[in-house]
PDB file of C-alpha atoms in Angstrom:
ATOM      1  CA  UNK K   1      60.387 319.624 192.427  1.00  0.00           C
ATOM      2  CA  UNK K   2      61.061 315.867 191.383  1.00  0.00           C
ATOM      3  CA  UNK K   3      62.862 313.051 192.348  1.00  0.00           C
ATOM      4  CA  UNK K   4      65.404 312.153 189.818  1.00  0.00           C
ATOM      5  CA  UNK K   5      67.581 308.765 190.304  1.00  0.00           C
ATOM      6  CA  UNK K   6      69.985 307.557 187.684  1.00  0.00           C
ATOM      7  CA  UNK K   7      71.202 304.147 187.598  1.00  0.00           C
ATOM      8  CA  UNK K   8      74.611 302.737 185.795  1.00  0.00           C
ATOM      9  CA  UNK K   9      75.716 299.728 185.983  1.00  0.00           C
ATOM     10  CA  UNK K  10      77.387 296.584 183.972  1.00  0.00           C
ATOM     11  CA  UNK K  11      79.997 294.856 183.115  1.00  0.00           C
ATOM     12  CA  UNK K  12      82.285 297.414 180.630  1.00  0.00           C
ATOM     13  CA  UNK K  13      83.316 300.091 183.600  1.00  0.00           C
ATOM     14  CA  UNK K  14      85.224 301.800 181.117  1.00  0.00           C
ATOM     15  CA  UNK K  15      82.024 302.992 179.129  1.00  0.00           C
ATOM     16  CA  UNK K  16      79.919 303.320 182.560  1.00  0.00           C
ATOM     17  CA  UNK K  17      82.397 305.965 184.227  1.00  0.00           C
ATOM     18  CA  UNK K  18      83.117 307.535 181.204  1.00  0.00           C
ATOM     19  CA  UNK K  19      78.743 308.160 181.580  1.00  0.00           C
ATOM     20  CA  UNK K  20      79.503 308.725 184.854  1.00  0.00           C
ATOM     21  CA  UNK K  21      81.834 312.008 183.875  1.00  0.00           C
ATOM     22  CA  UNK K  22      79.279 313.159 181.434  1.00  0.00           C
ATOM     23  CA  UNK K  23      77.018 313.524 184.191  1.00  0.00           C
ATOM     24  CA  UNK K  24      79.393 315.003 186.450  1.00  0.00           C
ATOM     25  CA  UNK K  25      80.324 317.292 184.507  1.00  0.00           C
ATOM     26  CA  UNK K  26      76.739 318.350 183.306  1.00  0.00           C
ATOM     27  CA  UNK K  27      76.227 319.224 186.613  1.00  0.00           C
ATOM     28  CA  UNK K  28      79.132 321.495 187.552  1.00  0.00           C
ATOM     29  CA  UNK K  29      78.398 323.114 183.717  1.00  0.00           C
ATOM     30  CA  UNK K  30      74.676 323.689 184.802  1.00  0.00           C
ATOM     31  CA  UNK K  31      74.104 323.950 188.275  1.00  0.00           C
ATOM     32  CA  UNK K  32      77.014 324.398 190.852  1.00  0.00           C
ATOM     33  CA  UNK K  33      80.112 325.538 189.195  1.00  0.00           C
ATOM     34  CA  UNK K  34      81.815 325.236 192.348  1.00  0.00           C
ATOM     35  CA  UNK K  35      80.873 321.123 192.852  1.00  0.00           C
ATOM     36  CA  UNK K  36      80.544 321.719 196.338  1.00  0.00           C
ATOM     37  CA  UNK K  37      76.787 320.538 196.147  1.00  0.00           C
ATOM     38  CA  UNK K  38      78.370 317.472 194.367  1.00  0.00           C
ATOM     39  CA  UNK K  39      79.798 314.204 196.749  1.00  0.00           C
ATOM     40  CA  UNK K  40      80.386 310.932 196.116  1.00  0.00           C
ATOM     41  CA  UNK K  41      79.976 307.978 199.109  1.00  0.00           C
ATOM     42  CA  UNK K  42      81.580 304.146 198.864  1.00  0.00           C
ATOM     43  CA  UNK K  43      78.784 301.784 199.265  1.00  0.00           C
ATOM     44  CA  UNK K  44      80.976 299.259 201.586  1.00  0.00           C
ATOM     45  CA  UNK K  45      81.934 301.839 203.413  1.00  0.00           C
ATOM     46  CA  UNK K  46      79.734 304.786 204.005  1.00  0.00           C
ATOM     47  CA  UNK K  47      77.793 304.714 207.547  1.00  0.00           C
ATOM     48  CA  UNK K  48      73.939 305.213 207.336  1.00  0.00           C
ATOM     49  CA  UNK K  49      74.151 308.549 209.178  1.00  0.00           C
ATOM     50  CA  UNK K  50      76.623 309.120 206.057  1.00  0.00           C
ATOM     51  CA  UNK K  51      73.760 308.271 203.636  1.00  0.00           C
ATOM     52  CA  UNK K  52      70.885 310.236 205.500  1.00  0.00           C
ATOM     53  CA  UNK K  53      73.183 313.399 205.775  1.00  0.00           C
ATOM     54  CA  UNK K  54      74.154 313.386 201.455  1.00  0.00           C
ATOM     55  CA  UNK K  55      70.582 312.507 200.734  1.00  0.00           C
ATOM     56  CA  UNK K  56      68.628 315.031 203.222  1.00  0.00           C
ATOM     57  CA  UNK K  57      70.832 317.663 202.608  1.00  0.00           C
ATOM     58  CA  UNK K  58      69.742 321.186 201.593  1.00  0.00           C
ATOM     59  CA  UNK K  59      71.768 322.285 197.999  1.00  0.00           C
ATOM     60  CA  UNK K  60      74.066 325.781 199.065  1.00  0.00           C
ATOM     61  CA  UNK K  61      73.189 328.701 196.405  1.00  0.00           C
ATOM     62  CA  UNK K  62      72.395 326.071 194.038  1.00  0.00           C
ATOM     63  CA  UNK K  63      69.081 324.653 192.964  1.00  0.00           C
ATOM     64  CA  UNK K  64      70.252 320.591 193.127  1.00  0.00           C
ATOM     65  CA  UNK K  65      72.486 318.848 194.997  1.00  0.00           C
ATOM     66  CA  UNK K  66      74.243 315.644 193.254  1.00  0.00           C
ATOM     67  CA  UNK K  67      74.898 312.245 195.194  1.00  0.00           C
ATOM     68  CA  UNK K  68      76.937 309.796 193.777  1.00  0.00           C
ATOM     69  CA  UNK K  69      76.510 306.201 195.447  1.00  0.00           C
ATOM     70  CA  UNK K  70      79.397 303.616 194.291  1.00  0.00           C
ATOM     71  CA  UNK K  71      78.829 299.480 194.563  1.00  0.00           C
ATOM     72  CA  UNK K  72      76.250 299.636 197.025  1.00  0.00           C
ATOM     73  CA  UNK K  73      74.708 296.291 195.943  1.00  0.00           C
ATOM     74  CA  UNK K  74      77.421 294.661 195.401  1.00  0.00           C
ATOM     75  CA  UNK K  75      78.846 295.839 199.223  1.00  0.00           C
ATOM     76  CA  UNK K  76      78.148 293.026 202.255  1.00  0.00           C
ATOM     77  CA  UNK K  77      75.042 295.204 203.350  1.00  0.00           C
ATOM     78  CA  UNK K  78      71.732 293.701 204.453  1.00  0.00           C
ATOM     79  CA  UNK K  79      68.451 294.136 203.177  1.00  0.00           C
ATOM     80  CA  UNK K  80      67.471 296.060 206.091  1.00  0.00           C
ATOM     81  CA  UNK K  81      70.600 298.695 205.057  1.00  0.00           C
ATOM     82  CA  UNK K  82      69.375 298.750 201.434  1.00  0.00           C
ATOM     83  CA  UNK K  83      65.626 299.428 202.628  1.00  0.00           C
ATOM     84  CA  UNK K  84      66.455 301.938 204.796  1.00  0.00           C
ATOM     85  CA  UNK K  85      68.586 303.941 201.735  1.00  0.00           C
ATOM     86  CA  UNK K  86      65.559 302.730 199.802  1.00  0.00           C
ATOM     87  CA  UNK K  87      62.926 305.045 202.398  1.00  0.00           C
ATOM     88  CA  UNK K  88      65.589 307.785 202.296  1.00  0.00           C
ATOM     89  CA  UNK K  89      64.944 307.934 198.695  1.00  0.00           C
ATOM     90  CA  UNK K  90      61.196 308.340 198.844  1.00  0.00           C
ATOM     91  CA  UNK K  91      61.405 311.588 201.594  1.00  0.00           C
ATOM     92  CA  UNK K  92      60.597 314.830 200.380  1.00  0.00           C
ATOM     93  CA  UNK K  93      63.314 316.346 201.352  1.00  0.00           C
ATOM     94  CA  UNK K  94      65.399 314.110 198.776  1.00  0.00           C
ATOM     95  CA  UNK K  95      63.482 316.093 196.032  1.00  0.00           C
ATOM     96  CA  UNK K  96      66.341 318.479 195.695  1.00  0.00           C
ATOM     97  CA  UNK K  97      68.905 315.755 195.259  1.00  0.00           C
ATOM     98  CA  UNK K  98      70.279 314.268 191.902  1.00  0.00           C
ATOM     99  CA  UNK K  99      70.720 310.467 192.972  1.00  0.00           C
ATOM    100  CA  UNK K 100      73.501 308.359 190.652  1.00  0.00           C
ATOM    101  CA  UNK K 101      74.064 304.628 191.440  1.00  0.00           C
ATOM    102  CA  UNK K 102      76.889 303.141 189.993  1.00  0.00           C
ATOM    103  CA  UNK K 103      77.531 299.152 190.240  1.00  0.00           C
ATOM    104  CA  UNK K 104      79.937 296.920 188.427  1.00  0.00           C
ATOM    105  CA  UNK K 105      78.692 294.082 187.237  1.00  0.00           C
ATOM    106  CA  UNK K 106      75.220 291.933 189.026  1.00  0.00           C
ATOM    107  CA  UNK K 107      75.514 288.421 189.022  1.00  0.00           C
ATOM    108  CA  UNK K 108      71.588 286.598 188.827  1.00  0.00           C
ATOM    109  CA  UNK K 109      71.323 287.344 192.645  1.00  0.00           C
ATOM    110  CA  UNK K 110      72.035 290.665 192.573  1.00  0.00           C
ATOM    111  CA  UNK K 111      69.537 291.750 189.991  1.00  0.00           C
ATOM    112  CA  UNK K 112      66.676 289.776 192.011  1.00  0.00           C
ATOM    113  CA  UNK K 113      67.578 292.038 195.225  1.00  0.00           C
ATOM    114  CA  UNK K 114      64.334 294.342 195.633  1.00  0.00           C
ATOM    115  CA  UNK K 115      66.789 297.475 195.938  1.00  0.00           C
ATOM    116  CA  UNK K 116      67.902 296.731 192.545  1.00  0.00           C
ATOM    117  CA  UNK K 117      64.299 295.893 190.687  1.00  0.00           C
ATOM    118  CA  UNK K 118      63.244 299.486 192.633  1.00  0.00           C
ATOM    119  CA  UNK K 119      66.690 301.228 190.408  1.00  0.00           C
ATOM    120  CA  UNK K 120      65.735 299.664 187.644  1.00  0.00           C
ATOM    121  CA  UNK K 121      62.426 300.592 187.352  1.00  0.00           C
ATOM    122  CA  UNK K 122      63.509 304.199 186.987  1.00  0.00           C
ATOM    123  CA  UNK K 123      63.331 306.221 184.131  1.00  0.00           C
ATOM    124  CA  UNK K 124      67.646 307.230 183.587  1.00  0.00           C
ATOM    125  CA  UNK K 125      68.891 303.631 183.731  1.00  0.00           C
ATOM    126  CA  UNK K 126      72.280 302.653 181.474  1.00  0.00           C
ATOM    127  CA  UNK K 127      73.473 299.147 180.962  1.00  0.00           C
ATOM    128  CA  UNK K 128      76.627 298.347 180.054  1.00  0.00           C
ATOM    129  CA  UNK K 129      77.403 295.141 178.335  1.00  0.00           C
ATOM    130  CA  UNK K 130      80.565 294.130 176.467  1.00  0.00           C
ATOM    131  CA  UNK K 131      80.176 294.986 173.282  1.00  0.00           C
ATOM    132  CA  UNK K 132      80.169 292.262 170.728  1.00  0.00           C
ATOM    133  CA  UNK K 133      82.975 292.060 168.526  1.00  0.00           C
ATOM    134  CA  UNK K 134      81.209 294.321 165.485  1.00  0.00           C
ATOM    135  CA  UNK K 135      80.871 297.056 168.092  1.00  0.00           C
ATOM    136  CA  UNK K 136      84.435 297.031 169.704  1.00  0.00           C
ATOM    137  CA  UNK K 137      85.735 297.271 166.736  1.00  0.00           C
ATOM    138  CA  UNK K 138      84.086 300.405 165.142  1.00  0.00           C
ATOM    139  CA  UNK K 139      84.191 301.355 168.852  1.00  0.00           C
ATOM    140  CA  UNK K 140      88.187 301.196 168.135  1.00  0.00           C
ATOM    141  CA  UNK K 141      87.926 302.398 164.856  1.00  0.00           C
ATOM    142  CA  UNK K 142      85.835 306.153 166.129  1.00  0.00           C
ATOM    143  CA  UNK K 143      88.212 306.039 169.281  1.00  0.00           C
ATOM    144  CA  UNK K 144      91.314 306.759 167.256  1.00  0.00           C
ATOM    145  CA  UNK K 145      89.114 309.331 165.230  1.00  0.00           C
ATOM    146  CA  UNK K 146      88.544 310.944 168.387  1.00  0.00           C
ATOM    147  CA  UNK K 147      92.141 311.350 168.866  1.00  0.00           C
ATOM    148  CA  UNK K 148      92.473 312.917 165.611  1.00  0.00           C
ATOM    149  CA  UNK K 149      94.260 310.105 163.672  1.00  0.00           C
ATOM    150  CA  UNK K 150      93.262 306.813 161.562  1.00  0.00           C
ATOM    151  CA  UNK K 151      93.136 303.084 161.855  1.00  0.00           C
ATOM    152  CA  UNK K 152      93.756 300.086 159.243  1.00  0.00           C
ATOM    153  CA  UNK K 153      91.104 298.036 159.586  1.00  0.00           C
ATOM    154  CA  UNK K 154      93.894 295.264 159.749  1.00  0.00           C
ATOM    155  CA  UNK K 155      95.642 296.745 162.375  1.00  0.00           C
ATOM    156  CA  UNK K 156      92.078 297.799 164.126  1.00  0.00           C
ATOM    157  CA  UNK K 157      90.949 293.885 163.901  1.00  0.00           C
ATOM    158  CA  UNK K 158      93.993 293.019 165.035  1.00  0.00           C
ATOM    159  CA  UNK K 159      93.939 294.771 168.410  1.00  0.00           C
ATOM    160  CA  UNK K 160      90.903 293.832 168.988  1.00  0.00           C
ATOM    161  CA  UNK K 161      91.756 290.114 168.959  1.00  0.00           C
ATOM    162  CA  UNK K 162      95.438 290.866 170.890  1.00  0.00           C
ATOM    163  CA  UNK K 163      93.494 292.864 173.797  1.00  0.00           C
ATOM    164  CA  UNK K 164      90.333 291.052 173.939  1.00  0.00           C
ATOM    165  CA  UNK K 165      87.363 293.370 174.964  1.00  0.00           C
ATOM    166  CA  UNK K 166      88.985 295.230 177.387  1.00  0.00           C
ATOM    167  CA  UNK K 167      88.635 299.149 176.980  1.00  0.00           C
ATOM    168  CA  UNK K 168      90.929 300.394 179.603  1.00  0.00           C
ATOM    169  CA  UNK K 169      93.823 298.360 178.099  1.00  0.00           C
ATOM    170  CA  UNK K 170      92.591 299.435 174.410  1.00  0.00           C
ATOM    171  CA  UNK K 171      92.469 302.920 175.191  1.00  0.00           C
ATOM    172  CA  UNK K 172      95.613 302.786 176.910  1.00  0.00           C
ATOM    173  CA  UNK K 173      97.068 301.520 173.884  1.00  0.00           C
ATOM    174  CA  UNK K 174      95.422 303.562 171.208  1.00  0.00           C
ATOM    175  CA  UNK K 175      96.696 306.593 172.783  1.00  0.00           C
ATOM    176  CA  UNK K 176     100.124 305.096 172.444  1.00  0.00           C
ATOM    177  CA  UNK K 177      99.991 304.007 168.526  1.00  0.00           C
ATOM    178  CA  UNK K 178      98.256 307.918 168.015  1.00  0.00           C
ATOM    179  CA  UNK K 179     100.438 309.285 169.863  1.00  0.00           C
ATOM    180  CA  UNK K 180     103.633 307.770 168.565  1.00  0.00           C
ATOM    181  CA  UNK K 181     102.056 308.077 164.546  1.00  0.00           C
ATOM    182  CA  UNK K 182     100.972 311.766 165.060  1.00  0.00           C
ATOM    183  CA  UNK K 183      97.537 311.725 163.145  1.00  0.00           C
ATOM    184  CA  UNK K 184      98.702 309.256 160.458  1.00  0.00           C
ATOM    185  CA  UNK K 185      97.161 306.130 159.685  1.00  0.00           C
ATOM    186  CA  UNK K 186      98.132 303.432 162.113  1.00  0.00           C
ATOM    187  CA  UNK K 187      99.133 300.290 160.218  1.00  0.00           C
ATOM    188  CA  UNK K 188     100.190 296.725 161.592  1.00  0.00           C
ATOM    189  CA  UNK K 189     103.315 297.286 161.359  1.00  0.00           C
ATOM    190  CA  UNK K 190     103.211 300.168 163.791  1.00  0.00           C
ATOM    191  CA  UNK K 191     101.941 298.021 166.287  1.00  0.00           C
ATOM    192  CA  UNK K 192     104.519 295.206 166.194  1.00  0.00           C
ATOM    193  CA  UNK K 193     107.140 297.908 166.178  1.00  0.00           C
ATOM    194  CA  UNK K 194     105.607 299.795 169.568  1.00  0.00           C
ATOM    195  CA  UNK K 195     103.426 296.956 170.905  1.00  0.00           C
ATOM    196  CA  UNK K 196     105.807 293.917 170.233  1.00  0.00           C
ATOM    197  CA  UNK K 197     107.374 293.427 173.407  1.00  0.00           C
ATOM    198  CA  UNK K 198     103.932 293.383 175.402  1.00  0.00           C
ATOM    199  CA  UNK K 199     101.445 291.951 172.869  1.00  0.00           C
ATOM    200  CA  UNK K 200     102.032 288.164 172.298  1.00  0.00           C
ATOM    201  CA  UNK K 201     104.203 287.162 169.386  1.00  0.00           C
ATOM    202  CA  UNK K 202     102.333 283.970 168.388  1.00  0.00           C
ATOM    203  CA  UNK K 203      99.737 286.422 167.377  1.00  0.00           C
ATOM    204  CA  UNK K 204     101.925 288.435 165.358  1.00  0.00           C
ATOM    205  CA  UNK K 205     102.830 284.951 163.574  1.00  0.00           C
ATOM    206  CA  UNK K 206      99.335 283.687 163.182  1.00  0.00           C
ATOM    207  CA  UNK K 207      98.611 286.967 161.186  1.00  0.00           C
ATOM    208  CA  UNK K 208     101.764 286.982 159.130  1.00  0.00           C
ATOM    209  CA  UNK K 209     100.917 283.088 158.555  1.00  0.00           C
ATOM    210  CA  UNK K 210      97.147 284.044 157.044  1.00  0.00           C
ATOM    211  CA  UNK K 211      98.306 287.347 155.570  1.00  0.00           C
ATOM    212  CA  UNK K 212     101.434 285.448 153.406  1.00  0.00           C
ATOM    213  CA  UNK K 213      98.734 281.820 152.891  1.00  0.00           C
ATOM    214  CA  UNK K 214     101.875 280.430 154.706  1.00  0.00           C
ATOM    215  CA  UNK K 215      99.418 277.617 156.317  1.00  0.00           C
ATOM    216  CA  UNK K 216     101.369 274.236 157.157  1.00  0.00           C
ATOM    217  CA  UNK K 217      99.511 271.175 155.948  1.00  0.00           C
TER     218      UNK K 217
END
């Protein structure tokens, strides 16, 4: 047996609980079809008796159980909570349980918590930053490949300044513009005609401007 704790956390949520459903999914595909050794517990709001019960737990006609713990450093809990989680952790009778962490973003304080510097020394820790500009848009770009369809680079750098880096909006609208061009090439065009009313039209007129050298003096 061996302790295994996993630790996501960051800033892009999109990219952390899409991780989040790899893992869950690995699970029920590899050890407990029926996810009943699988359950999840709200760090604001679980009780510790809640905690010692998921973590101590014996897995039922399956080799691992899997515990998924949500913002528990960013809840209002005490260091006192956190260290008693923390000794949970190390009993032997946690062996048979797959621990996941998940947190949102850490601000400086956060990250200096001992809880955290404990997570973070562990071997399955993902980070998730924004990506920088380069990387949302090929991030964009292999999205809509996903989905089966294309991207101008025009219309894919254009999106990406309209939306700002925010993948649950992106993918939202993605899904739209593939949806509506049905595995053709989205152009720029295609996104004033579906996108016009809710993307801002000064944008739309800043690119035409640049696109047509139409630049007042």
């Amino acid at each position: 047996n061996f302790r295994m704790i996993i630790f996501l956390y960051g800033p892009d949520t999109f990219r952390s609980r899409q991780k989040l459903k790899e893992l869950r999914d690995k699970f029920i595909k590899d050890v407990d079809a029926s996810g009943i050794n699988m359950q999840a517990l709200d760090g604001n709001t679980a009780s510790p008796e809640a905690f010692e019960n998921a973590l101590m737990t014996i897995p039922f006609l399956a080799k691992k159980r899997m515990v998924i713990i949500e913002n528990i450093l960013a809840s209002k809990r005490g260091e006192k909570s956190l260290e008693t989680i923390a000794s949970l952790i190390e009993k032997k009778s946690s062996e048979n349980t797959i621990m996941v962490f998940w947190e949102e973003a850490l601000d400086a304080k956060k990250l200096k918590n001992p809880f955290t510097k404990k997570l973070l020394k562990e071997k399955y820790v993902y980070s998730f930053g924004l990506l920088n500009p380069k990387d949302f848009l090929i991030w964009v770009q292999n999205t809509v490949k996903n989905m089966g369809s294309a991207i101008s680079l025009e219309a894919a750098q254009f999106l990406c300044d309209a939306i700002g880096n925010n993948l649950w909006e992106m993918q939202t609208e993605l899904e739209k513009l593939a949806s509506y061009k049905r595995k053709k090439e989205i152009v720029l065009a295609d996104i004033r005609n579906l996108s016009g009313a809710e993307i801002d039209e000064n944008i739309f007129a800043l690119t035409d401007a640049i696109g047509n050298k139409n630049k007042k003096p």
